[in-house]
Amino acid sequence: MPKEIRPPHDAFMKSLLSDIDIARDFLKTFLPERLQVLLDFQSLKAEQTTFVTPELQEVFADALFSVHLKGAGNDPPCLISILLEHKSYSDEQAPFQVLLYLAHGYQAQWKKRGEPLRPIIPFLYYHGKDQWTPKPLSSFFAPAYSELLGYIPQFEMVFKDLHSLGEEEILAAANVWLRASLLAQKYSHAPEALSNKAQLILDTLAQTTGGNLLKEVIVYMVSITKIPARQWAKMVKALPPALKEEVMSTYDMILQEGIEQGLQKGIEQGLQQGKEKNVNEVVLRGYQNGVSFEILCLLTGLSEEEVKAIIAQHGVEKDKG
């Protein structure tokens, strides 16, 4: 099983953008019109490289694509870099970080002798809970330096604040997966609001015929909302059978994963503090929640006989609910 149940926001989006059809619809939905009319989206191609330096790894991940200009003939394609920020909060340093990213991107291209340089269009995707628009570099300098602004690096950047997007704009996206995913991410900082939108997201997913992204979207949504199983069962009642089964089986998987992680944390703390009662609690709670003897032995380091002895001593039974 994976070590982390809840996927990071940027990892979730990068997974979605690995599907070229979703990436194409993302760009066609959110790029400014003046760029869209220039680009041949049918030529969009994912680039298997990154311009993120080690010092920027804590700031954002990138999803890099190449795309030809319309009518460009044999000219090389330009690059579009979707920067997925990690922090989920506004950061005034963003323009400087993007500048560093671009500098590295052009330097990496320059080192490839014999290949022409390609323009990089930076697209900063922000999913924090506060509305925010990054400032241009020139705004950080006092008015007294107005005559010196020509010496300060200037660049344009596409910026999209998911928080500021209305549901209508999200639902206008052609790709169903993109619609459902952006809705889930839009409300990810407010679990109660996301719970209220869960039915809309599930109904949106019901418009698909299935696919390898289904589980990822459900895992992302289920692990954030913490909606009880009974409520999930009620919401999925009218869904197609395959989708209904996928939602509930994923919910059960996350629940079991949470139990095991909680047990592991409890036993580690208990062993560190030398408290025998913590070990007993791990065994008893795990047994009541259907965790097998094999897993209990693995988590506690006890033999199966010792695990059974603790259970018998306290007279507990498995939870049949």
PDB file of C-alpha atoms in Angstrom:
ATOM      1  CA  MET A   1       0.000   0.000   0.000  1.00  0.00           C
ATOM      2  CA  PRO A   2       1.196   3.592  -0.530  1.00  0.00           C
ATOM      3  CA  LYS A   3       2.700   5.357   2.444  1.00  0.00           C
ATOM      4  CA  GLU A   4       0.615   8.467   1.930  1.00  0.00           C
ATOM      5  CA  ILE A   5      -3.181   8.291   1.619  1.00  0.00           C
ATOM      6  CA  ARG A   6      -3.869  11.909   0.792  1.00  0.00           C
ATOM      7  CA  PRO A   7      -2.128  12.980  -2.379  1.00  0.00           C
ATOM      8  CA  PRO A   8      -0.477  16.426  -2.466  1.00  0.00           C
ATOM      9  CA  HIS A   9      -2.388  18.914  -4.608  1.00  0.00           C
ATOM     10  CA  ASP A  10       0.457  19.400  -7.068  1.00  0.00           C
ATOM     11  CA  ALA A  11       1.024  15.647  -7.447  1.00  0.00           C
ATOM     12  CA  PHE A  12      -2.692  15.183  -8.091  1.00  0.00           C
ATOM     13  CA  MET A  13      -2.686  17.847 -10.810  1.00  0.00           C
ATOM     14  CA  LYS A  14       0.527  16.550 -12.370  1.00  0.00           C
ATOM     15  CA  SER A  15      -1.061  13.116 -12.580  1.00  0.00           C
ATOM     16  CA  LEU A  16      -4.065  14.600 -14.385  1.00  0.00           C
ATOM     17  CA  LEU A  17      -1.899  16.615 -16.762  1.00  0.00           C
ATOM     18  CA  SER A  18       0.008  13.468 -17.709  1.00  0.00           C
ATOM     19  CA  ASP A  19      -3.059  12.690 -19.828  1.00  0.00           C
ATOM     20  CA  ILE A  20      -2.473  14.725 -22.986  1.00  0.00           C
ATOM     21  CA  ASP A  21      -6.207  15.193 -23.664  1.00  0.00           C
ATOM     22  CA  ILE A  22      -6.720  16.670 -20.183  1.00  0.00           C
ATOM     23  CA  ALA A  23      -3.621  18.851 -20.594  1.00  0.00           C
ATOM     24  CA  ARG A  24      -4.906  20.106 -23.952  1.00  0.00           C
ATOM     25  CA  ASP A  25      -8.315  20.975 -22.502  1.00  0.00           C
ATOM     26  CA  PHE A  26      -6.689  22.623 -19.465  1.00  0.00           C
ATOM     27  CA  LEU A  27      -4.702  24.948 -21.725  1.00  0.00           C
ATOM     28  CA  LYS A  28      -7.612  25.614 -24.088  1.00  0.00           C
ATOM     29  CA  THR A  29      -9.773  26.491 -21.097  1.00  0.00           C
ATOM     30  CA  PHE A  30      -7.391  28.747 -19.197  1.00  0.00           C
ATOM     31  CA  LEU A  31      -4.843  30.263 -21.556  1.00  0.00           C
ATOM     32  CA  PRO A  32      -5.666  33.842 -22.620  1.00  0.00           C
ATOM     33  CA  GLU A  33      -7.375  34.126 -25.981  1.00  0.00           C
ATOM     34  CA  ARG A  34      -4.458  36.001 -27.554  1.00  0.00           C
ATOM     35  CA  LEU A  35      -2.297  32.900 -26.972  1.00  0.00           C
ATOM     36  CA  GLN A  36      -4.924  30.368 -27.950  1.00  0.00           C
ATOM     37  CA  VAL A  37      -5.315  31.828 -31.430  1.00  0.00           C
ATOM     38  CA  LEU A  38      -1.578  31.386 -32.010  1.00  0.00           C
ATOM     39  CA  LEU A  39      -1.208  27.774 -30.906  1.00  0.00           C
ATOM     40  CA  ASP A  40      -1.853  24.530 -32.762  1.00  0.00           C
ATOM     41  CA  PHE A  41      -3.214  22.471 -29.857  1.00  0.00           C
ATOM     42  CA  GLN A  42      -3.290  19.284 -31.925  1.00  0.00           C
ATOM     43  CA  SER A  43       0.523  19.383 -31.901  1.00  0.00           C
ATOM     44  CA  LEU A  44       0.685  19.504 -28.093  1.00  0.00           C
ATOM     45  CA  LYS A  45       3.239  17.063 -26.736  1.00  0.00           C
ATOM     46  CA  ALA A  46       4.461  16.332 -23.206  1.00  0.00           C
ATOM     47  CA  GLU A  47       8.193  16.918 -22.692  1.00  0.00           C
ATOM     48  CA  GLN A  48       9.972  14.394 -20.479  1.00  0.00           C
ATOM     49  CA  THR A  49      12.189  16.929 -18.742  1.00  0.00           C
ATOM     50  CA  THR A  50      12.056  19.533 -15.987  1.00  0.00           C
ATOM     51  CA  PHE A  51      13.578  22.962 -15.434  1.00  0.00           C
ATOM     52  CA  VAL A  52      13.058  22.824 -11.665  1.00  0.00           C
ATOM     53  CA  THR A  53      16.382  23.269  -9.881  1.00  0.00           C
ATOM     54  CA  PRO A  54      17.127  21.642  -6.500  1.00  0.00           C
ATOM     55  CA  GLU A  55      16.514  24.940  -4.706  1.00  0.00           C
ATOM     56  CA  LEU A  56      13.092  25.246  -6.382  1.00  0.00           C
ATOM     57  CA  GLN A  57      11.947  21.710  -5.574  1.00  0.00           C
ATOM     58  CA  GLU A  58      10.283  22.937  -2.379  1.00  0.00           C
ATOM     59  CA  VAL A  59       8.469  25.664  -4.326  1.00  0.00           C
ATOM     60  CA  PHE A  60       6.803  23.973  -7.273  1.00  0.00           C
ATOM     61  CA  ALA A  61       6.741  21.108  -9.754  1.00  0.00           C
ATOM     62  CA  ASP A  62       6.436  21.619 -13.484  1.00  0.00           C
ATOM     63  CA  ALA A  63       4.554  19.930 -16.295  1.00  0.00           C
ATOM     64  CA  LEU A  64       6.325  20.879 -19.524  1.00  0.00           C
ATOM     65  CA  PHE A  65       4.730  20.767 -22.974  1.00  0.00           C
ATOM     66  CA  SER A  66       5.792  21.701 -26.483  1.00  0.00           C
ATOM     67  CA  VAL A  67       3.340  23.114 -29.019  1.00  0.00           C
ATOM     68  CA  HIS A  68       3.754  24.489 -32.536  1.00  0.00           C
ATOM     69  CA  LEU A  69       2.503  27.877 -33.618  1.00  0.00           C
ATOM     70  CA  LYS A  70      -0.164  27.822 -36.314  1.00  0.00           C
ATOM     71  CA  GLY A  71       1.363  28.071 -39.754  1.00  0.00           C
ATOM     72  CA  ALA A  72       4.905  27.900 -38.365  1.00  0.00           C
ATOM     73  CA  GLY A  73       6.019  25.317 -40.924  1.00  0.00           C
ATOM     74  CA  ASN A  74       9.235  23.630 -39.840  1.00  0.00           C
ATOM     75  CA  ASP A  75       9.974  26.098 -37.053  1.00  0.00           C
ATOM     76  CA  PRO A  76      10.578  24.414 -33.670  1.00  0.00           C
ATOM     77  CA  PRO A  77       7.670  24.450 -31.192  1.00  0.00           C
ATOM     78  CA  CYS A  78       7.555  26.769 -28.219  1.00  0.00           C
ATOM     79  CA  LEU A  79       7.351  25.468 -24.646  1.00  0.00           C
ATOM     80  CA  ILE A  80       4.557  25.903 -22.129  1.00  0.00           C
ATOM     81  CA  SER A  81       5.475  25.179 -18.539  1.00  0.00           C
ATOM     82  CA  ILE A  82       2.629  24.679 -16.068  1.00  0.00           C
ATOM     83  CA  LEU A  83       4.102  25.470 -12.654  1.00  0.00           C
ATOM     84  CA  LEU A  84       2.269  23.683  -9.856  1.00  0.00           C
ATOM     85  CA  GLU A  85       3.078  25.480  -6.621  1.00  0.00           C
ATOM     86  CA  HIS A  86       3.471  23.374  -3.469  1.00  0.00           C
ATOM     87  CA  LYS A  87       2.677  25.846  -0.718  1.00  0.00           C
ATOM     88  CA  SER A  88      -1.053  26.477  -1.264  1.00  0.00           C
ATOM     89  CA  TYR A  89      -0.670  30.036   0.031  1.00  0.00           C
ATOM     90  CA  SER A  90       0.266  33.323  -1.606  1.00  0.00           C
ATOM     91  CA  ASP A  91       3.980  34.078  -1.690  1.00  0.00           C
ATOM     92  CA  GLU A  92       5.408  37.427  -2.769  1.00  0.00           C
ATOM     93  CA  GLN A  93       8.599  35.667  -3.854  1.00  0.00           C
ATOM     94  CA  ALA A  94       6.763  33.919  -6.705  1.00  0.00           C
ATOM     95  CA  PRO A  95       7.943  36.302  -9.489  1.00  0.00           C
ATOM     96  CA  PHE A  96      11.563  35.856  -8.399  1.00  0.00           C
ATOM     97  CA  GLN A  97      11.131  32.076  -8.262  1.00  0.00           C
ATOM     98  CA  VAL A  98       9.615  32.026 -11.746  1.00  0.00           C
ATOM     99  CA  LEU A  99      12.488  34.213 -12.974  1.00  0.00           C
ATOM    100  CA  LEU A 100      14.968  31.694 -11.572  1.00  0.00           C
ATOM    101  CA  TYR A 101      13.033  28.882 -13.236  1.00  0.00           C
ATOM    102  CA  LEU A 102      13.082  30.634 -16.610  1.00  0.00           C
ATOM    103  CA  ALA A 103      16.797  31.401 -16.327  1.00  0.00           C
ATOM    104  CA  HIS A 104      17.519  27.732 -15.697  1.00  0.00           C
ATOM    105  CA  GLY A 105      15.210  26.708 -18.539  1.00  0.00           C
ATOM    106  CA  TYR A 106      17.005  28.879 -21.066  1.00  0.00           C
ATOM    107  CA  GLN A 107      20.420  27.896 -19.723  1.00  0.00           C
ATOM    108  CA  ALA A 108      19.482  24.203 -20.061  1.00  0.00           C
ATOM    109  CA  GLN A 109      18.481  24.833 -23.683  1.00  0.00           C
ATOM    110  CA  TRP A 110      21.629  26.802 -24.408  1.00  0.00           C
ATOM    111  CA  LYS A 111      23.788  23.878 -23.291  1.00  0.00           C
ATOM    112  CA  LYS A 112      22.284  21.760 -26.075  1.00  0.00           C
ATOM    113  CA  ARG A 113      24.565  22.951 -28.847  1.00  0.00           C
ATOM    114  CA  GLY A 114      23.084  23.023 -32.303  1.00  0.00           C
ATOM    115  CA  GLU A 115      19.463  23.242 -31.160  1.00  0.00           C
ATOM    116  CA  PRO A 116      17.558  26.537 -31.496  1.00  0.00           C
ATOM    117  CA  LEU A 117      16.260  28.244 -28.375  1.00  0.00           C
ATOM    118  CA  ARG A 118      12.521  27.931 -27.807  1.00  0.00           C
ATOM    119  CA  PRO A 119      10.413  30.484 -25.921  1.00  0.00           C
ATOM    120  CA  ILE A 120       9.077  29.296 -22.557  1.00  0.00           C
ATOM    121  CA  ILE A 121       5.587  30.439 -21.550  1.00  0.00           C
ATOM    122  CA  PRO A 122       5.324  30.177 -17.743  1.00  0.00           C
ATOM    123  CA  PHE A 123       1.850  29.288 -16.457  1.00  0.00           C
ATOM    124  CA  LEU A 124       1.605  29.546 -12.668  1.00  0.00           C
ATOM    125  CA  TYR A 125      -1.287  27.484 -11.316  1.00  0.00           C
ATOM    126  CA  TYR A 126      -2.310  28.532  -7.790  1.00  0.00           C
ATOM    127  CA  HIS A 127      -4.801  26.541  -5.695  1.00  0.00           C
ATOM    128  CA  GLY A 128      -4.529  28.273  -2.310  1.00  0.00           C
ATOM    129  CA  LYS A 129      -7.550  29.290  -0.266  1.00  0.00           C
ATOM    130  CA  ASP A 130      -6.819  33.048  -0.428  1.00  0.00           C
ATOM    131  CA  GLN A 131      -7.290  35.119  -3.557  1.00  0.00           C
ATOM    132  CA  TRP A 132      -3.975  36.361  -4.865  1.00  0.00           C
ATOM    133  CA  THR A 133      -2.345  37.820  -7.952  1.00  0.00           C
ATOM    134  CA  PRO A 134       1.469  37.935  -8.175  1.00  0.00           C
ATOM    135  CA  LYS A 135       3.055  41.334  -8.757  1.00  0.00           C
ATOM    136  CA  PRO A 136       5.494  42.159 -11.577  1.00  0.00           C
ATOM    137  CA  LEU A 137       9.130  42.499 -10.569  1.00  0.00           C
ATOM    138  CA  SER A 138       9.082  46.247 -11.185  1.00  0.00           C
ATOM    139  CA  SER A 139       6.532  46.769  -8.400  1.00  0.00           C
ATOM    140  CA  PHE A 140       9.067  45.716  -5.768  1.00  0.00           C
ATOM    141  CA  PHE A 141      11.243  48.766  -6.413  1.00  0.00           C
ATOM    142  CA  ALA A 142      10.755  52.278  -5.069  1.00  0.00           C
ATOM    143  CA  PRO A 143       9.438  54.977  -7.463  1.00  0.00           C
ATOM    144  CA  ALA A 144      12.835  56.664  -7.282  1.00  0.00           C
ATOM    145  CA  TYR A 145      14.172  53.870  -9.515  1.00  0.00           C
ATOM    146  CA  SER A 146      11.609  54.421 -12.283  1.00  0.00           C
ATOM    147  CA  GLU A 147      14.324  55.509 -14.721  1.00  0.00           C
ATOM    148  CA  LEU A 148      16.233  52.270 -14.042  1.00  0.00           C
ATOM    149  CA  LEU A 149      13.407  49.785 -14.684  1.00  0.00           C
ATOM    150  CA  GLY A 150      14.879  48.958 -18.089  1.00  0.00           C
ATOM    151  CA  TYR A 151      17.669  47.168 -16.245  1.00  0.00           C
ATOM    152  CA  ILE A 152      15.255  44.971 -14.298  1.00  0.00           C
ATOM    153  CA  PRO A 153      14.230  41.639 -15.893  1.00  0.00           C
ATOM    154  CA  GLN A 154      10.634  41.749 -17.109  1.00  0.00           C
ATOM    155  CA  PHE A 155       8.546  38.828 -18.377  1.00  0.00           C
ATOM    156  CA  GLU A 156       4.902  37.938 -18.829  1.00  0.00           C
ATOM    157  CA  MET A 157       3.378  35.053 -16.929  1.00  0.00           C
ATOM    158  CA  VAL A 158       0.044  33.297 -17.305  1.00  0.00           C
ATOM    159  CA  PHE A 159      -1.532  33.089 -13.859  1.00  0.00           C
ATOM    160  CA  LYS A 160      -4.615  31.161 -12.840  1.00  0.00           C
ATOM    161  CA  ASP A 161      -6.076  31.312  -9.337  1.00  0.00           C
ATOM    162  CA  LEU A 162      -8.350  28.296  -8.904  1.00  0.00           C
ATOM    163  CA  HIS A 163     -10.009  29.942  -5.899  1.00  0.00           C
ATOM    164  CA  SER A 164     -11.310  32.777  -8.070  1.00  0.00           C
ATOM    165  CA  LEU A 165     -12.789  30.485 -10.726  1.00  0.00           C
ATOM    166  CA  GLY A 166     -16.558  30.148 -10.676  1.00  0.00           C
ATOM    167  CA  GLU A 167     -18.235  26.780 -11.001  1.00  0.00           C
ATOM    168  CA  GLU A 168     -19.641  27.863 -14.363  1.00  0.00           C
ATOM    169  CA  GLU A 169     -16.150  28.391 -15.747  1.00  0.00           C
ATOM    170  CA  ILE A 170     -14.970  25.023 -14.429  1.00  0.00           C
ATOM    171  CA  LEU A 171     -18.020  23.173 -15.734  1.00  0.00           C
ATOM    172  CA  ALA A 172     -17.436  24.770 -19.141  1.00  0.00           C
ATOM    173  CA  ALA A 173     -14.296  22.666 -19.568  1.00  0.00           C
ATOM    174  CA  ALA A 174     -14.840  20.062 -22.269  1.00  0.00           C
ATOM    175  CA  ASN A 175     -13.048  17.240 -20.457  1.00  0.00           C
ATOM    176  CA  VAL A 176     -15.122  15.524 -17.760  1.00  0.00           C
ATOM    177  CA  TRP A 177     -12.068  14.457 -15.752  1.00  0.00           C
ATOM    178  CA  LEU A 178     -10.798  18.031 -15.685  1.00  0.00           C
ATOM    179  CA  ARG A 179     -14.181  19.330 -14.544  1.00  0.00           C
ATOM    180  CA  ALA A 180     -14.472  16.861 -11.674  1.00  0.00           C
ATOM    181  CA  SER A 181     -10.854  17.306 -10.610  1.00  0.00           C
ATOM    182  CA  LEU A 182     -10.917  21.108 -10.574  1.00  0.00           C
ATOM    183  CA  LEU A 183     -14.156  21.094  -8.580  1.00  0.00           C
ATOM    184  CA  ALA A 184     -12.582  18.763  -6.028  1.00  0.00           C
ATOM    185  CA  GLN A 185      -9.448  20.884  -5.809  1.00  0.00           C
ATOM    186  CA  LYS A 186     -11.339  24.185  -5.665  1.00  0.00           C
ATOM    187  CA  TYR A 187     -12.999  23.166  -2.401  1.00  0.00           C
ATOM    188  CA  SER A 188     -10.083  21.144  -1.013  1.00  0.00           C
ATOM    189  CA  HIS A 189      -9.315  23.772   1.638  1.00  0.00           C
ATOM    190  CA  ALA A 190     -12.879  23.628   2.974  1.00  0.00           C
ATOM    191  CA  PRO A 191     -13.806  19.968   3.619  1.00  0.00           C
ATOM    192  CA  GLU A 192     -17.368  20.878   4.594  1.00  0.00           C
ATOM    193  CA  ALA A 193     -17.899  22.762   1.328  1.00  0.00           C
ATOM    194  CA  LEU A 194     -16.319  19.894  -0.587  1.00  0.00           C
ATOM    195  CA  SER A 195     -18.691  17.492   1.131  1.00  0.00           C
ATOM    196  CA  ASN A 196     -21.585  19.629  -0.095  1.00  0.00           C
ATOM    197  CA  LYS A 197     -20.183  19.491  -3.640  1.00  0.00           C
ATOM    198  CA  ALA A 198     -19.435  15.767  -3.554  1.00  0.00           C
ATOM    199  CA  GLN A 199     -22.719  14.886  -5.250  1.00  0.00           C
ATOM    200  CA  LEU A 200     -22.037  17.337  -8.099  1.00  0.00           C
ATOM    201  CA  ILE A 201     -18.550  15.877  -8.560  1.00  0.00           C
ATOM    202  CA  LEU A 202     -19.855  12.306  -8.550  1.00  0.00           C
ATOM    203  CA  ASP A 203     -22.574  13.216 -11.033  1.00  0.00           C
ATOM    204  CA  THR A 204     -19.884  14.758 -13.235  1.00  0.00           C
ATOM    205  CA  LEU A 205     -17.790  11.580 -13.041  1.00  0.00           C
ATOM    206  CA  ALA A 206     -20.880   9.569 -13.950  1.00  0.00           C
ATOM    207  CA  GLN A 207     -20.643  11.136 -17.423  1.00  0.00           C
ATOM    208  CA  THR A 208     -17.437   9.177 -18.097  1.00  0.00           C
ATOM    209  CA  THR A 209     -17.125   5.580 -19.224  1.00  0.00           C
ATOM    210  CA  GLY A 210     -14.441   4.812 -16.679  1.00  0.00           C
ATOM    211  CA  GLY A 211     -10.687   5.108 -16.885  1.00  0.00           C
ATOM    212  CA  ASN A 212      -7.434   4.891 -14.990  1.00  0.00           C
ATOM    213  CA  LEU A 213      -7.921   8.332 -13.415  1.00  0.00           C
ATOM    214  CA  LEU A 214     -11.161   7.415 -11.689  1.00  0.00           C
ATOM    215  CA  LYS A 215      -9.559   6.004  -8.563  1.00  0.00           C
ATOM    216  CA  GLU A 216      -7.178   8.967  -8.243  1.00  0.00           C
ATOM    217  CA  VAL A 217     -10.028  11.486  -8.329  1.00  0.00           C
ATOM    218  CA  ILE A 218     -12.037   9.500  -5.797  1.00  0.00           C
ATOM    219  CA  VAL A 219      -9.042   8.996  -3.489  1.00  0.00           C
ATOM    220  CA  TYR A 220      -8.334  12.716  -3.580  1.00  0.00           C
ATOM    221  CA  MET A 221     -11.928  13.625  -2.759  1.00  0.00           C
ATOM    222  CA  VAL A 222     -12.610  10.908  -0.176  1.00  0.00           C
ATOM    223  CA  SER A 223      -9.384  11.466   1.746  1.00  0.00           C
ATOM    224  CA  ILE A 224     -10.060  15.203   2.083  1.00  0.00           C
ATOM    225  CA  THR A 225     -13.759  15.213   2.921  1.00  0.00           C
ATOM    226  CA  LYS A 226     -13.820  12.414   5.528  1.00  0.00           C
ATOM    227  CA  ILE A 227     -17.474  11.812   4.634  1.00  0.00           C
ATOM    228  CA  PRO A 228     -18.913   8.843   6.603  1.00  0.00           C
ATOM    229  CA  ALA A 229     -19.498   5.592   4.728  1.00  0.00           C
ATOM    230  CA  ARG A 230     -23.266   5.831   5.168  1.00  0.00           C
ATOM    231  CA  GLN A 231     -23.334   9.244   3.453  1.00  0.00           C
ATOM    232  CA  TRP A 232     -21.149   8.002   0.603  1.00  0.00           C
ATOM    233  CA  ALA A 233     -23.469   5.048   0.115  1.00  0.00           C
ATOM    234  CA  LYS A 234     -26.433   7.415  -0.096  1.00  0.00           C
ATOM    235  CA  MET A 235     -24.708   9.715  -2.606  1.00  0.00           C
ATOM    236  CA  VAL A 236     -23.635   6.920  -4.959  1.00  0.00           C
ATOM    237  CA  LYS A 237     -27.016   5.207  -4.965  1.00  0.00           C
ATOM    238  CA  ALA A 238     -28.048   6.555  -8.377  1.00  0.00           C
ATOM    239  CA  LEU A 239     -24.629   6.212 -10.026  1.00  0.00           C
ATOM    240  CA  PRO A 240     -23.855   3.620 -12.685  1.00  0.00           C
ATOM    241  CA  PRO A 241     -23.003   0.244 -11.051  1.00  0.00           C
ATOM    242  CA  ALA A 242     -19.315   0.291 -12.035  1.00  0.00           C
ATOM    243  CA  LEU A 243     -18.776   3.799 -10.671  1.00  0.00           C
ATOM    244  CA  LYS A 244     -20.720   3.021  -7.508  1.00  0.00           C
ATOM    245  CA  GLU A 245     -18.566  -0.049  -6.852  1.00  0.00           C
ATOM    246  CA  GLU A 246     -15.364   1.921  -7.513  1.00  0.00           C
ATOM    247  CA  VAL A 247     -16.322   4.706  -5.111  1.00  0.00           C
ATOM    248  CA  MET A 248     -17.229   2.394  -2.248  1.00  0.00           C
ATOM    249  CA  SER A 249     -14.275   0.038  -2.709  1.00  0.00           C
ATOM    250  CA  THR A 250     -11.939   3.045  -2.758  1.00  0.00           C
ATOM    251  CA  TYR A 251     -13.569   4.377   0.394  1.00  0.00           C
ATOM    252  CA  ASP A 252     -13.033   1.014   2.105  1.00  0.00           C
ATOM    253  CA  MET A 253      -9.397   0.972   0.974  1.00  0.00           C
ATOM    254  CA  ILE A 254      -8.760   4.433   2.416  1.00  0.00           C
ATOM    255  CA  LEU A 255     -10.474   3.513   5.667  1.00  0.00           C
ATOM    256  CA  GLN A 256      -8.351   0.394   6.040  1.00  0.00           C
ATOM    257  CA  GLU A 257      -5.215   2.337   5.154  1.00  0.00           C
ATOM    258  CA  GLY A 258      -6.078   4.895   7.817  1.00  0.00           C
ATOM    259  CA  ILE A 259      -6.556   2.169  10.408  1.00  0.00           C
ATOM    260  CA  GLU A 260      -3.195   0.627   9.612  1.00  0.00           C
ATOM    261  CA  GLN A 261      -1.388   3.970   9.632  1.00  0.00           C
ATOM    262  CA  GLY A 262      -3.029   4.910  12.905  1.00  0.00           C
ATOM    263  CA  LEU A 263      -2.061   1.581  14.414  1.00  0.00           C
ATOM    264  CA  GLN A 264       1.505   1.956  13.183  1.00  0.00           C
ATOM    265  CA  LYS A 265       1.786   5.426  14.699  1.00  0.00           C
ATOM    266  CA  GLY A 266       0.329   4.219  17.967  1.00  0.00           C
ATOM    267  CA  ILE A 267       2.665   1.260  18.288  1.00  0.00           C
ATOM    268  CA  GLU A 268       5.726   3.354  17.422  1.00  0.00           C
ATOM    269  CA  GLN A 269       4.824   5.870  20.106  1.00  0.00           C
ATOM    270  CA  GLY A 270       4.003   3.117  22.568  1.00  0.00           C
ATOM    271  CA  LEU A 271       7.249   1.254  22.039  1.00  0.00           C
ATOM    272  CA  GLN A 272       9.255   4.461  22.252  1.00  0.00           C
ATOM    273  CA  GLN A 273       7.674   5.337  25.602  1.00  0.00           C
ATOM    274  CA  GLY A 274       7.812   1.779  26.854  1.00  0.00           C
ATOM    275  CA  LYS A 275       4.114   1.656  27.649  1.00  0.00           C
ATOM    276  CA  GLU A 276       2.672  -1.801  27.364  1.00  0.00           C
ATOM    277  CA  LYS A 277      -0.904  -0.530  27.395  1.00  0.00           C
ATOM    278  CA  ASN A 278      -0.376   1.186  24.028  1.00  0.00           C
ATOM    279  CA  VAL A 279       0.555  -2.164  22.505  1.00  0.00           C
ATOM    280  CA  ASN A 280      -2.582  -3.676  23.966  1.00  0.00           C
ATOM    281  CA  GLU A 281      -4.699  -0.841  22.543  1.00  0.00           C
ATOM    282  CA  VAL A 282      -3.210  -1.397  19.099  1.00  0.00           C
ATOM    283  CA  VAL A 283      -4.037  -5.095  19.226  1.00  0.00           C
ATOM    284  CA  LEU A 284      -7.546  -4.602  20.608  1.00  0.00           C
ATOM    285  CA  ARG A 285      -8.575  -1.755  18.307  1.00  0.00           C
ATOM    286  CA  GLY A 286      -7.075  -3.464  15.290  1.00  0.00           C
ATOM    287  CA  TYR A 287      -8.833  -6.739  16.040  1.00  0.00           C
ATOM    288  CA  GLN A 288     -12.165  -4.969  16.556  1.00  0.00           C
ATOM    289  CA  ASN A 289     -11.770  -3.265  13.152  1.00  0.00           C
ATOM    290  CA  GLY A 290     -11.005  -6.491  11.310  1.00  0.00           C
ATOM    291  CA  VAL A 291      -7.203  -6.237  11.069  1.00  0.00           C
ATOM    292  CA  SER A 292      -5.740  -9.725  10.611  1.00  0.00           C
ATOM    293  CA  PHE A 293      -3.500 -11.487  13.142  1.00  0.00           C
ATOM    294  CA  GLU A 294      -0.692 -11.370  10.574  1.00  0.00           C
ATOM    295  CA  ILE A 295      -0.797  -7.564  10.320  1.00  0.00           C
ATOM    296  CA  LEU A 296      -1.133  -7.146  14.093  1.00  0.00           C
ATOM    297  CA  CYS A 297       1.956  -9.281  14.589  1.00  0.00           C
ATOM    298  CA  LEU A 298       3.821  -7.263  11.978  1.00  0.00           C
ATOM    299  CA  LEU A 299       2.864  -3.940  13.580  1.00  0.00           C
ATOM    300  CA  THR A 300       3.563  -4.916  17.188  1.00  0.00           C
ATOM    301  CA  GLY A 301       6.407  -7.388  16.849  1.00  0.00           C
ATOM    302  CA  LEU A 302       4.433  -9.843  18.977  1.00  0.00           C
ATOM    303  CA  SER A 303       3.872 -13.484  18.148  1.00  0.00           C
ATOM    304  CA  GLU A 304       0.427 -14.670  17.102  1.00  0.00           C
ATOM    305  CA  GLU A 305       0.078 -16.447  20.456  1.00  0.00           C
ATOM    306  CA  GLU A 306       0.813 -13.191  22.310  1.00  0.00           C
ATOM    307  CA  VAL A 307      -1.705 -11.282  20.188  1.00  0.00           C
ATOM    308  CA  LYS A 308      -4.384 -13.896  20.834  1.00  0.00           C
ATOM    309  CA  ALA A 309      -3.593 -13.859  24.556  1.00  0.00           C
ATOM    310  CA  ILE A 310      -4.182 -10.075  24.751  1.00  0.00           C
ATOM    311  CA  ILE A 311      -7.496 -10.452  22.913  1.00  0.00           C
ATOM    312  CA  ALA A 312      -8.616 -13.298  25.156  1.00  0.00           C
ATOM    313  CA  GLN A 313      -7.550 -11.421  28.294  1.00  0.00           C
ATOM    314  CA  HIS A 314      -9.778  -8.460  27.441  1.00  0.00           C
ATOM    315  CA  GLY A 315     -12.621 -10.472  25.937  1.00  0.00           C
ATOM    316  CA  VAL A 316     -13.149  -8.244  22.887  1.00  0.00           C
ATOM    317  CA  GLU A 317     -15.023  -9.183  19.732  1.00  0.00           C
ATOM    318  CA  LYS A 318     -14.779  -7.996  16.154  1.00  0.00           C
ATOM    319  CA  ASP A 319     -17.003  -5.113  15.174  1.00  0.00           C
ATOM    320  CA  LYS A 320     -19.771  -6.597  13.034  1.00  0.00           C
ATOM    321  CA  GLY A 321     -21.047  -3.189  11.895  1.00  0.00           C
TER     322      GLY A 321
END
